[in-house]
Coordinates of C-alpha atoms in Angstrom, one line a residue:
M13 CA 80.2 271.6 129.4
A14 CA 76.9 272.6 131.1
Y15 CA 75.4 271.3 134.3
K16 CA 71.9 270.8 135.5
Y17 CA 70.9 270.4 139.2
S18 CA 68.1 268.8 141.0
D19 CA 66.7 270.1 144.3
Q20 CA 67.2 266.7 145.8
G21 CA 70.4 265.5 147.4
S22 CA 72.2 266.7 150.5
V23 CA 75.7 267.5 149.0
P24 CA 75.9 270.6 146.7
F25 CA 77.7 270.3 143.4
N26 CA 79.9 273.3 142.5
P27 CA 79.8 274.6 139.0
P28 CA 83.0 275.7 137.2
L29 CA 84.4 279.0 138.5
M30 CA 84.0 282.0 136.3
D31 CA 86.9 284.3 135.4
E32 CA 86.0 286.9 138.0
E33 CA 85.7 284.2 140.7
V34 CA 89.1 282.9 139.9
E35 CA 90.7 286.3 140.2
N36 CA 89.4 286.6 143.8
Q37 CA 90.8 283.3 145.0
E38 CA 94.0 283.5 147.0
I39 CA 96.9 281.0 147.0
T40 CA 97.4 279.6 150.5
K41 CA 100.5 278.1 152.0
Q42 CA 98.9 274.7 151.8
D43 CA 98.3 275.2 148.0
V44 CA 102.0 276.0 147.6
Y45 CA 102.9 272.8 149.4
S46 CA 100.5 270.8 147.2
I47 CA 102.0 272.2 144.1
L48 CA 105.5 271.4 145.3
L49 CA 104.4 267.9 146.1
L50 CA 102.9 267.4 142.6
L51 CA 106.2 268.7 141.1
L52 CA 108.1 266.1 143.2
L53 CA 105.9 263.3 142.1
Y54 CA 106.2 264.2 138.4
V55 CA 110.0 264.6 138.8
I56 CA 110.2 261.1 140.3
Q57 CA 108.2 259.9 137.3
G58 CA 110.6 261.6 134.8
I59 CA 113.9 260.2 136.2
P60 CA 113.5 256.6 134.9
I61 CA 112.1 257.9 131.6
G62 CA 115.2 260.1 131.2
I63 CA 117.5 257.1 131.9
R64 CA 115.6 255.1 129.3
N65 CA 115.7 258.0 126.8
A66 CA 119.5 258.1 127.1
I67 CA 120.1 254.5 126.2
P68 CA 119.5 254.8 122.4
L69 CA 122.3 257.4 122.3
V70 CA 124.6 255.0 124.1
I71 CA 123.9 252.0 122.0
H72 CA 123.3 253.6 118.6
D73 CA 126.6 252.4 117.1
R74 CA 126.1 248.8 118.4
A75 CA 122.4 248.2 117.7
S76 CA 120.1 248.4 114.6
Y77 CA 117.3 250.9 114.3
S78 CA 114.9 247.9 114.5
S79 CA 116.3 247.0 117.9
I80 CA 115.9 250.6 119.0
A81 CA 112.3 250.5 117.7
L82 CA 111.7 247.6 120.2
L83 CA 113.1 249.8 123.0
S84 CA 110.7 252.6 122.0
L85 CA 107.8 250.2 122.7
T86 CA 108.8 250.1 126.4
S87 CA 106.4 253.1 126.8
L88 CA 103.5 251.0 125.7
P89 CA 102.1 250.9 129.3
Y90 CA 101.5 254.6 129.0
A91 CA 99.4 254.0 126.0
L92 CA 97.5 251.1 127.5
K93 CA 97.1 252.3 131.1
L94 CA 93.4 253.0 130.4
L95 CA 92.9 249.2 130.8
W96 CA 93.6 249.3 134.6
A97 CA 92.8 253.0 135.3
P98 CA 89.3 252.3 136.7
I99 CA 90.7 249.9 139.2
L100 CA 92.7 252.7 140.8
D101 CA 89.6 254.8 141.2
F102 CA 87.7 252.2 143.2
V103 CA 90.1 249.8 144.7
Y104 CA 92.2 251.3 147.5
I105 CA 93.0 251.2 151.2
Q106 CA 90.8 253.9 152.8
R107 CA 93.1 254.5 155.8
L108 CA 96.1 255.1 153.5
G109 CA 94.3 257.2 150.9
K110 CA 92.8 256.6 147.5
R111 CA 95.8 257.9 145.5
K112 CA 98.6 257.0 148.0
T113 CA 97.4 253.4 148.0
W114 CA 98.9 253.2 144.5
I115 CA 101.6 255.9 144.4
I116 CA 103.6 254.6 147.4
P117 CA 104.0 250.9 146.2
T118 CA 104.6 251.8 142.5
Q119 CA 107.3 254.3 143.4
F120 CA 108.9 252.0 145.9
L121 CA 108.9 249.1 143.4
C122 CA 110.4 251.4 140.7
G123 CA 113.2 252.3 143.1
L124 CA 113.8 248.7 143.9
F125 CA 113.9 247.8 140.1
L126 CA 116.6 250.5 139.6
L127 CA 118.6 249.0 142.4
Y128 CA 118.2 245.5 141.0
G129 CA 119.6 246.7 137.6
S130 CA 122.6 248.0 139.4
I131 CA 123.5 244.7 141.1
D132 CA 126.7 243.1 139.6
G133 CA 126.6 245.6 136.7
K134 CA 123.5 244.0 135.1
L135 CA 122.5 247.1 133.2
D136 CA 126.1 247.7 131.9
N137 CA 126.1 244.1 130.5
W138 CA 122.7 244.6 128.9
I139 CA 123.7 247.8 127.0
G140 CA 126.6 245.8 125.6
Q141 CA 129.5 247.6 127.3
D142 CA 131.7 244.6 126.7
E143 CA 129.7 242.6 124.2
T144 CA 126.5 242.8 122.1
V145 CA 123.4 244.7 123.2
D146 CA 120.7 242.6 124.9
T147 CA 117.7 244.6 123.6
A148 CA 115.2 241.9 124.7
T149 CA 116.2 242.0 128.3
L150 CA 116.4 245.8 128.2
F151 CA 112.9 245.9 126.8
I152 CA 111.4 243.6 129.5
Y153 CA 113.2 245.6 132.3
F154 CA 112.1 249.0 131.2
F155 CA 108.6 247.7 130.2
I156 CA 108.1 246.7 133.9
I157 CA 109.4 250.1 135.1
Y158 CA 107.1 252.0 132.6
F159 CA 104.2 249.9 133.8
L160 CA 104.9 251.1 137.4
L161 CA 105.3 254.7 136.2
A162 CA 102.1 254.6 134.2
T163 CA 100.2 253.4 137.2
Q164 CA 101.8 256.1 139.3
D165 CA 100.8 258.6 136.6
I166 CA 97.2 257.6 136.8
A167 CA 97.1 258.1 140.6
V168 CA 99.0 261.4 140.5
D169 CA 96.8 262.8 137.7
G170 CA 93.7 261.9 139.8
W171 CA 95.2 263.2 143.0
A172 CA 96.0 266.6 141.4
L173 CA 92.2 267.1 140.7
T174 CA 91.4 266.7 144.4
M175 CA 94.6 268.1 145.9
L176 CA 94.4 271.4 144.2
P177 CA 91.4 273.8 144.7
P178 CA 89.2 274.5 141.6
H179 CA 90.9 277.8 140.7
L180 CA 94.3 276.2 140.7
R181 CA 93.4 272.9 138.9
I182 CA 94.4 274.2 135.5
H183 CA 98.0 274.4 136.8
S184 CA 98.1 270.7 137.2
S185 CA 99.2 270.7 133.5
T186 CA 102.1 273.0 134.5
C187 CA 103.2 270.7 137.3
N188 CA 103.0 267.7 135.0
S189 CA 105.0 269.3 132.2
A190 CA 107.6 271.1 134.3
G191 CA 108.1 268.3 136.8
Q192 CA 108.3 265.5 134.4
S193 CA 110.6 267.5 132.1
L194 CA 112.9 268.3 135.0
G195 CA 113.1 264.7 136.0
I196 CA 113.8 263.6 132.5
N197 CA 116.5 266.2 132.0
I198 CA 118.2 265.5 135.3
A199 CA 118.6 261.8 134.4
F200 CA 119.3 262.2 130.7
M201 CA 121.8 265.1 131.1
G202 CA 123.5 263.6 134.1
F203 CA 124.0 260.2 132.6
I204 CA 125.1 261.3 129.1
T205 CA 127.5 263.8 130.6
L206 CA 129.1 261.7 133.3
N207 CA 129.1 258.5 131.1
S208 CA 131.0 260.3 128.3
R209 CA 134.7 260.1 128.2
D210 CA 135.0 263.3 126.1
S211 CA 132.9 265.2 128.7
C212 CA 135.1 263.9 131.5
I213 CA 138.2 265.0 129.7
R214 CA 136.8 268.5 129.3
L215 CA 135.7 268.5 133.0
Y216 CA 139.2 267.6 134.2
H217 CA 140.7 270.3 132.0
F218 CA 138.2 272.9 133.2
W219 CA 138.9 271.9 136.8
N220 CA 142.7 272.4 136.1
K221 CA 142.0 275.9 134.9
I222 CA 140.0 276.7 138.0
C223 CA 142.8 275.4 140.2
S224 CA 145.4 277.4 138.3
L225 CA 143.2 280.6 138.8
F226 CA 143.5 280.2 142.6
G227 CA 147.2 279.1 142.5
I228 CA 146.4 275.4 143.3
N229 CA 148.8 272.9 141.9
Y230 CA 146.6 270.3 140.2
I231 CA 147.9 267.9 137.6
P232 CA 145.0 266.3 135.6
P233 CA 145.4 262.6 134.6
D234 CA 146.5 261.7 131.1
D235 CA 143.7 261.9 128.6
N236 CA 144.2 258.3 127.6
S237 CA 143.7 257.1 131.2
I238 CA 140.5 259.0 131.8
V239 CA 137.4 256.8 132.0
P240 CA 133.7 257.9 132.4
L241 CA 132.8 258.9 136.0
V242 CA 129.7 256.8 136.2
T243 CA 128.3 253.6 134.7
L244 CA 124.6 253.0 134.0
S245 CA 124.4 250.6 136.9
G246 CA 125.9 253.1 139.3
F247 CA 123.7 255.9 138.0
C248 CA 120.5 253.8 138.5
R249 CA 121.7 252.7 142.0
F250 CA 121.9 256.4 143.1
F251 CA 118.5 257.4 141.8
G252 CA 116.9 254.1 143.0
I253 CA 117.8 255.2 146.6
I254 CA 116.6 258.8 145.9
I255 CA 113.2 257.5 144.7
I256 CA 112.7 255.3 147.7
L257 CA 113.6 258.1 150.1
C258 CA 111.1 260.5 148.4
T259 CA 108.4 257.8 148.5
I260 CA 108.9 257.6 152.3
C261 CA 108.3 261.4 152.5
V262 CA 105.1 261.1 150.4
F263 CA 103.8 258.6 152.9
F264 CA 103.3 261.4 155.5
K265 CA 101.3 263.7 153.2
R266 CA 97.6 263.6 154.3
E267 CA 95.2 262.9 151.5
L268 CA 91.7 264.5 151.5
D269 CA 88.7 262.2 151.1
D270 CA 86.6 262.5 147.9
K271 CA 83.1 263.9 148.5
P272 CA 80.2 261.6 147.7
I273 CA 78.8 261.8 144.1
L274 CA 75.2 262.8 143.6
R275 CA 72.9 260.4 141.9
D276 CA 70.9 263.2 140.3
E277 CA 73.8 265.1 138.7
V278 CA 73.5 265.4 134.9
I279 CA 76.5 266.3 132.7
E280 CA 75.6 267.7 129.3
L281 CA 78.0 267.8 126.4
E282 CA 77.5 269.4 123.1
F283 CA 76.6 266.1 121.4
G284 CA 75.6 263.9 124.3
T285 CA 74.7 263.5 127.9
I286 CA 76.0 261.4 130.7
S287 CA 73.4 261.1 133.5
Q288 CA 74.8 260.4 136.9
Q289 CA 71.4 258.9 138.0
D290 CA 73.0 255.7 136.8
P291 CA 74.0 253.3 139.6
Y292 CA 77.5 253.1 138.1
I293 CA 78.3 256.7 139.3
N294 CA 76.6 256.3 142.7
E295 CA 79.3 256.0 145.3
K296 CA 77.7 253.0 147.1
N297 CA 76.9 251.0 144.0
T298 CA 80.0 251.7 141.9
Q299 CA 82.2 248.7 141.3
V300 CA 85.2 248.3 139.0
L301 CA 83.2 246.5 136.3
Q302 CA 80.5 249.2 136.3
S303 CA 83.2 251.9 136.0
Y304 CA 84.3 250.3 132.8
K305 CA 80.7 250.6 131.6
T306 CA 80.7 254.3 132.5
L307 CA 84.0 254.6 130.6
M308 CA 82.4 253.1 127.5
K309 CA 79.6 255.6 127.7
I310 CA 82.2 258.4 127.7
I311 CA 84.1 256.9 124.8
F312 CA 81.0 256.7 122.6
L313 CA 80.1 260.3 123.1
K314 CA 80.5 262.1 119.7
P315 CA 82.9 264.9 120.9
V316 CA 85.1 262.3 122.6
R317 CA 85.2 260.2 119.5
I318 CA 86.2 263.2 117.4
M319 CA 88.9 264.1 120.0
A320 CA 90.2 260.5 119.9
F321 CA 90.6 260.6 116.2
L322 CA 92.6 263.8 116.3
L323 CA 94.8 262.6 119.1
L324 CA 95.5 259.3 117.4
T325 CA 96.5 260.9 114.1
K326 CA 97.9 264.4 114.8
K327 CA 101.5 263.2 115.4
I328 CA 101.9 261.0 112.3
F329 CA 103.5 263.8 110.3
F330 CA 106.1 264.3 113.0
S331 CA 107.2 260.7 113.3
P332 CA 110.5 261.2 111.3
E333 CA 111.7 263.4 114.3
E334 CA 112.2 260.3 116.5
P335 CA 115.1 258.7 114.6
A336 CA 116.5 262.2 113.6
D337 CA 118.7 262.6 116.6
L338 CA 120.3 259.2 116.0
K339 CA 120.9 260.2 112.4
L340 CA 122.8 263.2 113.7
L341 CA 125.0 260.9 115.8
G342 CA 125.5 258.7 112.7
N343 CA 126.6 261.7 110.7
G344 CA 129.3 262.5 113.3
L345 CA 127.7 264.6 116.1
P346 CA 129.1 263.7 119.5
K347 CA 126.5 262.2 121.8
D348 CA 127.5 264.5 124.7
M349 CA 126.5 267.5 122.7
F350 CA 122.9 266.6 123.6
A351 CA 123.8 266.6 127.3
L352 CA 125.7 269.9 127.0
A353 CA 122.6 271.6 125.5
R354 CA 120.4 270.4 128.4
P355 CA 121.4 273.1 130.9
I356 CA 119.9 275.6 128.5
L357 CA 116.7 273.5 128.1
V358 CA 116.1 273.0 131.8
P359 CA 115.3 276.6 132.8
I360 CA 113.2 276.9 129.6
E361 CA 111.2 273.9 130.6
I362 CA 110.5 275.3 134.0
I363 CA 109.8 278.9 132.9
F364 CA 107.7 278.3 129.8
P365 CA 104.8 276.1 131.1
P366 CA 103.4 278.9 133.3
I367 CA 103.7 281.3 130.4
I368 CA 102.0 278.8 128.1
S369 CA 99.2 278.5 130.8
I370 CA 98.6 282.2 130.6
Y371 CA 98.1 282.1 126.8
I372 CA 95.9 279.1 127.2
N373 CA 93.7 281.1 129.7
Q374 CA 93.6 283.9 127.1
Y375 CA 93.1 282.1 123.8
G376 CA 91.9 278.6 124.8
A377 CA 93.7 275.2 124.8
S378 CA 92.7 274.2 121.3
S379 CA 93.8 277.4 119.7
V380 CA 97.2 277.3 121.4
M381 CA 97.6 273.6 120.4
L382 CA 96.9 274.3 116.7
R383 CA 99.6 277.0 116.6
G384 CA 102.0 274.6 118.3
L385 CA 101.3 272.0 115.6
Y386 CA 102.1 274.5 112.9
A387 CA 105.4 275.4 114.6
H388 CA 106.2 271.7 115.1
L389 CA 105.9 271.1 111.4
L390 CA 108.3 274.0 110.6
E391 CA 110.7 272.5 113.2
L392 CA 110.6 269.1 111.6
I393 CA 111.5 270.5 108.2
A394 CA 114.4 272.4 109.7
S395 CA 115.6 269.3 111.5
T396 CA 115.6 267.3 108.2
V397 CA 117.7 270.0 106.5
F398 CA 120.1 270.0 109.5
I399 CA 120.8 266.3 109.2
V400 CA 122.1 266.9 105.7
I401 CA 124.2 269.8 106.9
T402 CA 125.6 267.7 109.7
G403 CA 126.8 265.1 107.3
I404 CA 128.6 267.7 105.3
Y405 CA 130.0 269.5 108.3
Y406 CA 131.8 266.5 109.9
K407 CA 133.5 265.4 106.7
E408 CA 136.5 267.6 107.6
E409 CA 137.9 269.8 110.4
R410 CA 136.2 273.2 110.7
G411 CA 137.4 276.5 111.9
R412 CA 136.4 278.1 115.3
I413 CA 133.8 280.5 113.8
L414 CA 132.1 277.8 111.8
R415 CA 132.0 275.5 114.8
L416 CA 130.4 278.2 116.9
L417 CA 127.9 278.8 114.2
Y418 CA 127.1 275.1 113.8
Y419 CA 126.6 274.5 117.5
G420 CA 124.6 277.7 117.9
V421 CA 122.2 276.5 115.2
F422 CA 122.1 273.0 116.8
I423 CA 121.2 274.4 120.3
S424 CA 118.7 276.9 118.8
M425 CA 116.9 274.0 117.1
L426 CA 116.8 272.0 120.3
V427 CA 115.4 274.9 122.2
F428 CA 112.8 275.6 119.6
R429 CA 111.8 271.9 119.4
Q430 CA 111.4 271.8 123.2
I431 CA 109.3 274.9 123.3
V432 CA 107.0 273.6 120.6
K433 CA 106.6 270.3 122.3
M434 CA 105.8 272.0 125.6
V435 CA 103.1 274.2 124.0
I436 CA 101.4 271.1 122.6
N437 CA 101.7 269.0 125.8
V438 CA 100.6 271.7 128.2
A439 CA 97.7 272.6 125.9
D440 CA 96.7 268.9 125.8
V441 CA 96.8 268.4 129.6
A442 CA 95.1 271.7 130.3
W443 CA 92.2 270.6 128.0
F444 CA 92.0 267.2 129.6
A445 CA 92.0 268.7 133.1
T446 CA 89.2 271.0 132.1
V447 CA 86.8 268.3 130.9
S448 CA 87.6 265.6 133.4
D449 CA 85.2 264.8 136.3
P450 CA 87.2 264.9 139.6
K451 CA 85.2 262.0 141.0
I452 CA 86.5 259.6 138.4
G453 CA 89.4 261.9 137.6
G454 CA 92.0 259.1 137.2
T455 CA 89.9 257.3 134.7
Y456 CA 88.8 260.4 132.7
M457 CA 92.3 261.9 132.5
T458 CA 93.8 258.6 131.6
L459 CA 91.3 258.0 128.8
L460 CA 92.3 261.2 127.0
N461 CA 96.0 260.7 127.8
T462 CA 95.7 257.1 126.4
F463 CA 94.6 258.4 123.0
S464 CA 97.4 261.0 123.0
N465 CA 100.1 258.4 124.0
I466 CA 98.9 255.8 121.4
G467 CA 99.0 258.6 118.8
Y468 CA 102.6 259.3 119.7
L469 CA 103.8 255.7 120.1
W470 CA 102.8 254.0 116.9
P471 CA 104.2 256.7 114.5
S472 CA 107.6 256.8 116.3
S473 CA 108.0 253.0 116.4
L474 CA 107.0 252.8 112.7
A475 CA 109.6 255.5 111.9
F476 CA 112.4 253.5 113.6
L477 CA 111.4 250.3 111.8
L478 CA 111.5 252.1 108.4
V479 CA 114.9 253.6 108.8
D480 CA 116.9 250.4 108.0
P481 CA 114.9 249.3 104.9
L482 CA 114.7 252.8 103.5
G483 CA 118.4 253.5 104.2

């Protein structure tokens, strides 16, 4: 992206920093606080997603794949958030802050919805703990929560562009990936582990060994009397309170005002130009309707259309991966094995995004993304073979060495899959952050993320729908 300047105008426009300029920039204490805040906001976003992701593993033996396909559509707001993203850029309470106007109420409502689901065990009834699964109610409930999370995501993505200085802006992708993954894993791993009777039995036996080690007389309860430590309702109640408390803390973070946008700024792309001499981009004249017109101009740029096509189709070959985990459960794999593998994945998801960012700086986002797609294809082939192996493995009792080998391969595949997904996701967000204009950052980032989310959503839903008829 190149920039032209006019001598007119009172506010200077800063061009992108060169590599040598980036190296001379120091990270201040305020920058550290900003990065930690972004991580917290993305963790909050990941917690309800992790809860929703755990539900298919809980109901897989009581619901059809078609019903689970309906639940997969709860993430539709993430794919459609472009429809209301421009509103967030131009409708806000100035005294509260452009981004906090939307972040605070959406997070607060999300916490309240989690608390609502915990009243009288509503969520436990919906997942069919004592009867059939109410997939329609679950869909509506989580669809509303995802709508709130998608709105929060727009605001946080936009805030990251103004909260971080230019030389740290590329690390917004790291905050996004690491924070959201951490939140998803905390919720997913916590619920699957504490809601599993088998995990609770192992926990009691482990605690008995610890007590014996220190000479403490502890008698664990009988295995037949052990019940899961938490229910879905209780789990959501806890995190609903946590999200509300974190939202109160965010309220006290001061938000910097956006600088005015020059009318004479011209942005040149390889195949097209957006002139900010237009009244849509002028701060005084910009309105919500006009921002949609600007958005349409961006969409019809040739490089954006090419990118849209790639983002909408690049994940179609990986769609069988979505029902693969449920097929493993159907072939005999205990559901708590996914939770037991998560402690290994969490540090990887925290450590790898910064490492991936280093490679992105060195080789470029598109090059790293392409290599990630090749690796993802290899991982998908391996997962398909592993489903067949699992069906054979659980037909009879296996020896200790074979069990260790099987679970070692299982965990290795989960680790490899997660690394590959992180490579692709971090490369995506890094590229989006590079080309987005901070003045309409929420809209620009959301446009590109929308193409990516739709490209993920429709193949995964189609894969679930095809499992039952194809057997």
